[in-house]
Amino acid sequence: MSHLMNTYSRLPVAFSHGEGSWLTDTEGKVYLDALSGIAVSTLGHRHPALVEAIASQAARLLHASNLYRIPEQERLADKLAALSGMDEVFLCNSGCEANEAAIKLARLHGHRQGVDGPVTIVMERAFHGRTMATLSATGNRKAQAGFEPLVAGFLRVRYNDLDAIRALARANQNVVAVMLEIVQGEGGINAADIEFQRGLRALCDDRAWLLICDEVQCGMGRTGTWFAFQHAGVRPDVVTMAKGLGGGVPIGACLAAGLATGLFQPGKHGSTFGGNQLASTAALTTIEVIEKEGLIDQALLVGRLIRDGLQQALLDCRGVVEIRGQGLMIGIELDRPCSELVMLALQAGLLINVTAETVVRLLPPLTFSADEGRELTSRLAKLIRDFLAST
């Protein structure tokens, strides 16, 4: 019996090594990876530039703590600010920590404005993490059950419903921020409408609220721009990111601009490991490779190829509700629960995921080629057809 705490429903497979978009298990079977560690392995597996950078940094210095200057961290902050248009960067270890920092910024902002009980508006079907504050901000009752009392200070509205947010603003004078994922990952690959984002920006400006974008899953080029909010041409006050930032090395970031700048001062927030030499080097290298290899454009093109291919292959297939997404963040919604597809895909040598019970989620590495996109489309369409025909 394993001594691991029973926190995951693990699939019966263990991987020994990877190469590009392919993973090999301990029995020698090869799998096409259309999940990339849930949007983590941005550059695929064993990218030579990332391997060399990590090995070289590890040979020099892994960690020295945030008690001292970290040049790699400073370069990473400069790079993230340049890519996003944001002003300040706090580095941490994960998406949870990045979102926790964002929630604390919202509350500091509220208190600075004289609001004693600051409230953040969050969205239904959102997922912001599993710490107590981020779990409380999450819009998934199933994930929250059993952990009450939740952290107070969150009001939930329907996604893409600007009128509902305006109504909350009229009814509650303590609102200080709005927090949303531009593309909801765990919630089923739901994208925020462009006009909703622009309306939200205007509303936040009118009310001096912070606009917080959780890009933990949809950031780092996955949707065809460095950050998903850039599709709408609006700049948030706070942006969070993590998963794909380090290409597999744990690192998260909370970026601030406008009203959110200058809120954190020494002693207000921190992280023991956050942005250490190894993690910052991995993130800098991941960004450099994305730029050098044109992976954002590739994500856009291959993502469109996969969506178009699935649309064509499943055109007359009853039970397929919608195929949606941006770039290499793709969801195929079915009209019935389909978690069984994950195991069927595994048996067929394909790594996928099902979220929101009825949505097949695809998050391939940004290095996914057009040929791999066509192979994924062919294999997955057959699996979905066979599944729908048998249930």
Coordinates of C-alpha atoms in Angstrom, one line a residue:
M1 CA 0.0 0.0 0.0
S2 CA 1.3 3.5 -0.9
H3 CA 2.0 5.9 1.9
L4 CA 1.0 8.8 -0.4
M5 CA -2.0 10.7 0.9
N6 CA -5.1 9.8 -1.2
T7 CA -5.5 13.2 -2.9
Y8 CA -5.6 12.1 -6.6
S9 CA -7.5 9.5 -8.7
R10 CA -4.4 8.4 -10.5
L11 CA -4.5 6.6 -13.9
P12 CA -2.6 3.3 -14.0
V13 CA 0.5 4.5 -15.8
A14 CA 3.9 5.9 -14.9
F15 CA 6.2 7.6 -17.4
S16 CA 9.9 7.1 -17.7
H17 CA 10.9 9.7 -20.2
G18 CA 9.6 12.1 -22.9
E19 CA 10.7 13.6 -26.2
G20 CA 8.8 16.6 -27.7
S21 CA 5.1 15.8 -27.7
W22 CA 5.6 12.2 -26.8
L23 CA 5.9 10.3 -23.5
T24 CA 7.0 6.8 -22.9
D25 CA 5.8 4.7 -19.9
T26 CA 7.8 2.3 -17.8
E27 CA 6.6 -0.6 -20.0
G28 CA 7.9 1.1 -23.2
K29 CA 4.5 2.2 -24.6
V30 CA 4.5 5.6 -26.3
Y31 CA 1.8 8.2 -25.9
L32 CA 0.9 11.4 -27.8
D33 CA 0.7 14.1 -25.1
A34 CA -2.2 16.4 -25.8
L35 CA -2.3 17.6 -22.1
S36 CA 1.3 18.7 -21.4
G37 CA 1.0 18.2 -17.7
I38 CA -2.2 20.3 -17.6
A39 CA -0.6 23.2 -19.7
V40 CA 2.7 23.0 -17.9
S41 CA 5.2 21.5 -20.4
T42 CA 5.1 24.5 -22.7
L43 CA 8.1 23.4 -24.7
G44 CA 7.1 19.7 -24.7
H45 CA 9.4 17.2 -23.1
R46 CA 13.2 17.4 -22.9
H47 CA 13.6 20.5 -25.0
P48 CA 17.4 20.8 -25.4
A49 CA 17.6 24.5 -24.6
L50 CA 15.6 24.1 -21.4
V51 CA 17.6 21.0 -20.3
E52 CA 20.9 22.8 -20.9
A53 CA 19.8 26.0 -19.1
I54 CA 18.5 24.1 -16.0
A55 CA 21.5 21.8 -15.8
S56 CA 23.9 24.8 -16.2
Q57 CA 22.1 26.8 -13.5
A58 CA 21.9 23.8 -11.2
A59 CA 25.6 23.5 -11.5
R60 CA 26.1 27.1 -10.4
L61 CA 23.4 27.9 -7.8
L62 CA 19.9 26.6 -7.1
H63 CA 18.7 28.9 -4.4
A64 CA 19.8 31.8 -2.2
S65 CA 16.5 33.2 -0.9
N66 CA 14.8 36.6 -1.4
L67 CA 16.9 38.1 1.4
Y68 CA 19.3 38.9 -1.4
R69 CA 19.2 40.3 -5.0
I70 CA 18.6 37.6 -7.6
P71 CA 19.7 38.9 -11.0
E72 CA 17.8 36.1 -12.9
Q73 CA 14.6 37.1 -11.1
E74 CA 15.2 40.8 -12.0
R75 CA 15.6 39.9 -15.7
L76 CA 12.5 37.7 -15.6
A77 CA 10.5 40.5 -14.1
D78 CA 11.7 43.0 -16.8
K79 CA 10.8 40.5 -19.5
L80 CA 7.3 39.7 -18.1
A81 CA 6.6 43.5 -17.7
A82 CA 7.7 44.1 -21.3
L83 CA 5.5 41.2 -22.7
S84 CA 2.4 42.2 -20.7
G85 CA 2.6 45.9 -20.3
M86 CA 2.4 45.6 -16.5
D87 CA 4.5 47.5 -14.1
E88 CA 5.4 45.2 -11.1
V89 CA 6.1 41.5 -10.8
F90 CA 5.9 39.3 -7.7
L91 CA 7.3 35.8 -8.2
C92 CA 6.1 32.7 -6.3
N93 CA 5.8 29.0 -6.7
S94 CA 2.4 28.2 -8.2
G95 CA -0.9 29.5 -9.5
C96 CA -2.5 29.3 -6.1
E97 CA 0.1 31.5 -4.6
A98 CA -0.2 34.0 -7.5
N99 CA -3.9 34.2 -7.0
E100 CA -3.5 34.5 -3.3
A101 CA -1.3 37.5 -3.9
A102 CA -3.9 39.0 -6.2
I103 CA -6.7 38.6 -3.6
K104 CA -4.4 40.3 -1.0
L105 CA -3.7 43.1 -3.4
A106 CA -7.5 43.6 -3.9
R107 CA -8.0 43.8 -0.1
L108 CA -5.1 46.2 0.4
H109 CA -6.5 48.4 -2.4
G110 CA -9.9 48.3 -0.7
H111 CA -8.6 49.3 2.7
R112 CA -6.5 52.1 1.2
Q113 CA -9.8 53.4 -0.2
G114 CA -11.4 53.2 3.3
V115 CA -13.5 50.1 2.7
D116 CA -13.4 48.0 5.9
G117 CA -14.9 44.8 4.4
P118 CA -13.6 44.7 0.8
V119 CA -15.5 42.4 -1.6
T120 CA -14.2 40.8 -4.8
I121 CA -16.7 39.8 -7.5
V122 CA -15.8 36.3 -9.0
M123 CA -17.4 34.2 -11.7
E124 CA -19.5 31.0 -11.7
R125 CA -17.5 27.9 -12.9
A126 CA -14.3 29.7 -12.1
F127 CA -11.3 27.8 -10.7
H128 CA -8.7 29.8 -8.9
G129 CA -7.0 27.2 -6.7
R130 CA -7.2 25.0 -3.6
T131 CA -5.8 27.2 -0.8
M132 CA -8.6 28.5 1.5
A133 CA -8.8 32.0 -0.2
T134 CA -8.5 30.8 -3.8
L135 CA -10.9 27.9 -3.0
S136 CA -13.4 30.5 -1.7
A137 CA -13.0 32.5 -4.9
T138 CA -13.6 29.4 -7.0
G139 CA -17.1 28.8 -8.5
N140 CA -17.2 25.1 -8.1
R141 CA -19.3 24.0 -5.1
K142 CA -18.1 20.4 -5.4
A143 CA -14.5 21.6 -4.8
Q144 CA -15.6 23.7 -1.8
A145 CA -17.8 21.1 0.0
G146 CA -16.4 20.0 3.3
F147 CA -14.1 23.0 3.8
E148 CA -16.5 25.5 5.3
P149 CA -16.3 28.0 6.7
L150 CA -15.0 29.6 3.5
V151 CA -13.1 32.8 3.4
A152 CA -15.6 35.7 3.3
G153 CA -15.5 38.6 0.8
F154 CA -16.5 37.1 -2.5
L155 CA -19.7 37.6 -4.5
R156 CA -20.3 35.3 -7.5
V157 CA -22.0 36.2 -10.8
R158 CA -22.6 34.5 -14.1
Y159 CA -19.7 34.5 -16.5
N160 CA -20.0 37.1 -19.3
D161 CA -22.9 38.9 -17.6
L162 CA -21.9 42.6 -17.2
D163 CA -25.4 43.6 -16.2
A164 CA -25.2 41.2 -13.2
I165 CA -22.0 42.9 -12.1
R166 CA -23.5 46.4 -12.5
A167 CA -26.4 45.2 -10.3
L168 CA -24.0 44.0 -7.6
A169 CA -22.2 47.3 -7.8
R170 CA -25.5 49.1 -7.0
A171 CA -26.3 46.8 -4.2
N172 CA -22.9 46.5 -2.5
Q173 CA -20.7 49.5 -1.8
N174 CA -17.8 47.3 -0.6
V175 CA -16.9 45.9 -4.0
V176 CA -13.2 46.7 -4.8
A177 CA -12.3 44.2 -7.5
V178 CA -13.5 41.8 -10.2
M179 CA -11.6 38.5 -10.7
L180 CA -11.9 36.3 -13.8
E181 CA -10.2 33.8 -16.0
I182 CA -10.2 35.1 -19.6
V183 CA -10.6 31.5 -20.7
Q184 CA -11.9 29.2 -18.0
G185 CA -9.9 26.0 -18.0
E186 CA -11.3 23.8 -15.3
G187 CA -14.8 25.2 -15.9
G188 CA -14.9 23.7 -19.4
I189 CA -12.9 26.0 -21.8
N190 CA -15.3 29.0 -21.7
A191 CA -13.9 32.2 -23.1
A192 CA -14.8 35.7 -21.9
D193 CA -16.5 37.8 -24.7
I194 CA -14.4 40.6 -26.0
E195 CA -17.1 43.2 -25.3
F196 CA -17.6 41.8 -21.8
Q197 CA -13.9 42.3 -21.1
R198 CA -13.9 45.9 -22.5
G199 CA -17.1 46.7 -20.6
L200 CA -15.6 45.3 -17.4
R201 CA -12.5 47.4 -17.9
A202 CA -14.7 50.5 -18.2
L203 CA -16.7 49.6 -15.2
C204 CA -13.6 49.0 -13.1
D205 CA -12.2 52.4 -14.2
D206 CA -15.5 54.2 -13.3
R207 CA -15.6 52.5 -9.8
A208 CA -11.8 52.5 -9.1
W209 CA -12.0 48.7 -8.8
L210 CA -9.1 46.4 -9.7
L211 CA -9.6 44.2 -12.7
I212 CA -7.8 40.9 -11.9
C213 CA -7.2 38.4 -14.7
D214 CA -6.3 34.8 -13.7
E215 CA -4.1 33.6 -16.6
V216 CA -2.6 30.6 -14.7
Q217 CA -3.8 28.2 -17.4
C218 CA -4.5 30.4 -20.4
G219 CA -1.3 32.6 -20.3
M220 CA 2.2 32.1 -21.8
G221 CA 1.1 32.1 -25.4
R222 CA -1.4 29.3 -25.2
T223 CA -4.3 31.2 -26.8
G224 CA -2.2 32.8 -29.6
T225 CA -1.0 35.9 -27.7
W226 CA 1.3 36.1 -24.7
F227 CA -1.6 36.8 -22.5
A228 CA -5.3 36.0 -23.3
F229 CA -6.4 39.5 -22.2
Q230 CA -4.4 40.9 -25.1
H231 CA -7.0 39.7 -27.5
A232 CA -9.4 42.3 -26.2
G233 CA -6.8 45.1 -26.1
V234 CA -7.4 45.9 -22.4
R235 CA -4.9 46.0 -19.6
P236 CA -5.9 44.5 -16.3
D237 CA -4.6 45.9 -13.0
V238 CA -3.5 42.4 -11.8
V239 CA -2.5 39.4 -13.9
T240 CA -1.6 36.0 -12.5
M241 CA 0.3 33.2 -14.2
A242 CA 2.0 30.0 -13.4
K243 CA 1.6 26.6 -15.2
G244 CA 3.5 27.1 -18.5
L245 CA 5.8 29.8 -17.2
G246 CA 8.7 27.5 -16.2
G247 CA 8.2 24.8 -18.8
G248 CA 7.9 22.2 -16.0
V249 CA 9.8 23.9 -13.2
P250 CA 7.4 25.3 -10.5
I251 CA 7.1 29.0 -10.7
G252 CA 4.2 31.5 -10.5
A253 CA 3.9 35.3 -10.9
C254 CA 1.5 38.0 -9.9
L255 CA 1.8 41.1 -12.1
A256 CA 0.4 44.5 -11.1
A257 CA -0.3 47.8 -12.9
G258 CA -2.2 51.0 -12.4
L259 CA -4.1 51.2 -9.0
A260 CA -2.5 47.9 -7.9
T261 CA 1.1 49.1 -8.0
G262 CA 2.9 50.0 -4.9
L263 CA 0.5 48.2 -2.6
F264 CA 2.9 45.5 -1.5
Q265 CA 5.7 46.7 0.6
P266 CA 8.3 44.7 2.6
G267 CA 6.6 42.6 5.2
K268 CA 3.2 42.6 3.4
H269 CA 3.9 39.5 1.3
G270 CA 6.6 37.1 0.4
S271 CA 7.7 33.6 -0.7
T272 CA 10.6 31.4 0.5
F273 CA 11.3 29.7 -2.8
G274 CA 9.6 32.0 -5.2
G275 CA 11.6 33.1 -8.3
N276 CA 14.8 31.5 -7.1
Q277 CA 17.8 31.2 -9.5
L278 CA 16.7 27.8 -10.9
A279 CA 13.0 28.7 -11.4
S280 CA 13.8 32.1 -12.9
T281 CA 16.3 30.6 -15.3
A282 CA 13.8 28.1 -16.5
A283 CA 11.2 30.7 -17.1
L284 CA 13.6 33.0 -18.9
T285 CA 14.6 30.1 -21.1
T286 CA 11.0 29.1 -21.8
I287 CA 10.2 32.6 -22.9
E288 CA 13.4 32.8 -25.1
V289 CA 12.5 29.6 -26.9
I290 CA 8.9 30.6 -27.4
E291 CA 10.2 33.8 -29.1
K292 CA 13.0 32.2 -31.1
E293 CA 10.8 29.3 -32.4
G294 CA 7.7 31.4 -33.1
L295 CA 5.6 29.2 -30.9
I296 CA 2.8 31.7 -30.3
D297 CA 2.0 31.8 -34.0
Q298 CA 2.3 28.0 -34.1
A299 CA -0.1 27.6 -31.2
L300 CA -2.6 29.7 -33.1
L301 CA -2.2 27.8 -36.4
V302 CA -2.1 24.3 -35.0
G303 CA -4.9 25.1 -32.6
R304 CA -7.1 26.2 -35.5
L305 CA -6.1 23.1 -37.5
I306 CA -7.1 20.8 -34.6
R307 CA -10.5 22.6 -34.1
D308 CA -11.3 22.7 -37.8
G309 CA -10.2 19.0 -38.1
L310 CA -12.5 18.0 -35.2
Q311 CA -15.4 20.1 -36.6
Q312 CA -15.1 18.3 -39.9
A313 CA -14.5 14.8 -38.4
L314 CA -17.4 15.1 -36.0
L315 CA -19.8 17.2 -38.2
D316 CA -22.6 14.6 -38.3
C317 CA -21.9 13.1 -34.9
R318 CA -24.9 13.3 -32.6
G319 CA -23.9 14.0 -29.0
V320 CA -21.2 16.6 -29.8
V321 CA -22.6 19.9 -28.4
E322 CA -19.7 22.3 -29.3
I323 CA -16.0 22.4 -30.2
R324 CA -14.5 25.7 -28.9
G325 CA -11.4 27.3 -27.6
Q326 CA -8.5 29.6 -28.5
G327 CA -5.1 28.5 -29.8
L328 CA -4.0 25.3 -28.0
M329 CA -6.7 25.5 -25.4
I330 CA -9.5 23.4 -26.8
G331 CA -12.7 21.9 -25.4
I332 CA -15.1 19.4 -27.0
E333 CA -18.4 19.5 -25.1
L334 CA -20.5 16.4 -25.3
D335 CA -24.1 16.0 -24.2
R336 CA -23.3 13.4 -21.5
P337 CA -20.6 12.8 -18.8
C338 CA -17.5 11.5 -20.6
S339 CA -14.8 10.9 -18.0
E340 CA -14.6 7.3 -19.4
L341 CA -12.9 8.8 -22.5
V342 CA -9.7 9.5 -20.5
M343 CA -9.1 5.9 -19.9
L344 CA -10.1 4.9 -23.4
A345 CA -7.6 7.4 -24.8
L346 CA -4.9 6.2 -22.5
Q347 CA -5.4 2.7 -23.8
A348 CA -5.1 4.1 -27.3
G349 CA -1.9 5.9 -26.6
L350 CA -3.3 9.4 -26.2
L351 CA -3.2 11.7 -23.2
I352 CA -6.3 14.0 -22.8
N353 CA -8.4 15.2 -19.9
V354 CA -12.1 15.7 -19.2
T355 CA -13.3 18.7 -17.2
A356 CA -16.7 20.0 -16.1
E357 CA -17.8 16.3 -16.5
T358 CA -18.8 16.7 -20.2
V359 CA -15.9 18.6 -21.8
V360 CA -12.9 16.9 -23.4
R361 CA -10.0 19.3 -22.7
L362 CA -6.9 19.5 -24.9
L363 CA -3.8 21.5 -23.8
P364 CA -0.9 20.3 -26.0
P365 CA 2.6 21.8 -25.7
L366 CA 3.1 24.9 -27.8
T367 CA 5.7 22.9 -29.8
F368 CA 2.9 20.6 -31.2
S369 CA 3.4 20.3 -34.9
A370 CA 0.7 20.3 -37.7
D371 CA 1.3 16.6 -38.3
E372 CA 0.8 15.9 -34.6
G373 CA -2.3 18.0 -34.7
R374 CA -3.7 15.9 -37.5
E375 CA -2.8 12.7 -35.7
L376 CA -4.5 13.9 -32.5
T377 CA -7.6 14.9 -34.5
S378 CA -7.8 11.5 -36.2
R379 CA -7.3 9.5 -33.1
L380 CA -9.6 11.6 -30.9
A381 CA -12.5 11.8 -33.4
K382 CA -12.6 8.0 -33.6
L383 CA -12.6 7.7 -29.8
I384 CA -15.4 10.2 -29.4
R385 CA -17.5 8.6 -32.2
D386 CA -17.0 5.1 -30.7
F387 CA -17.8 6.4 -27.2
L388 CA -21.0 8.2 -28.2
A389 CA -22.1 5.2 -30.2
S390 CA -21.7 2.9 -27.2
T391 CA -23.4 5.1 -24.5

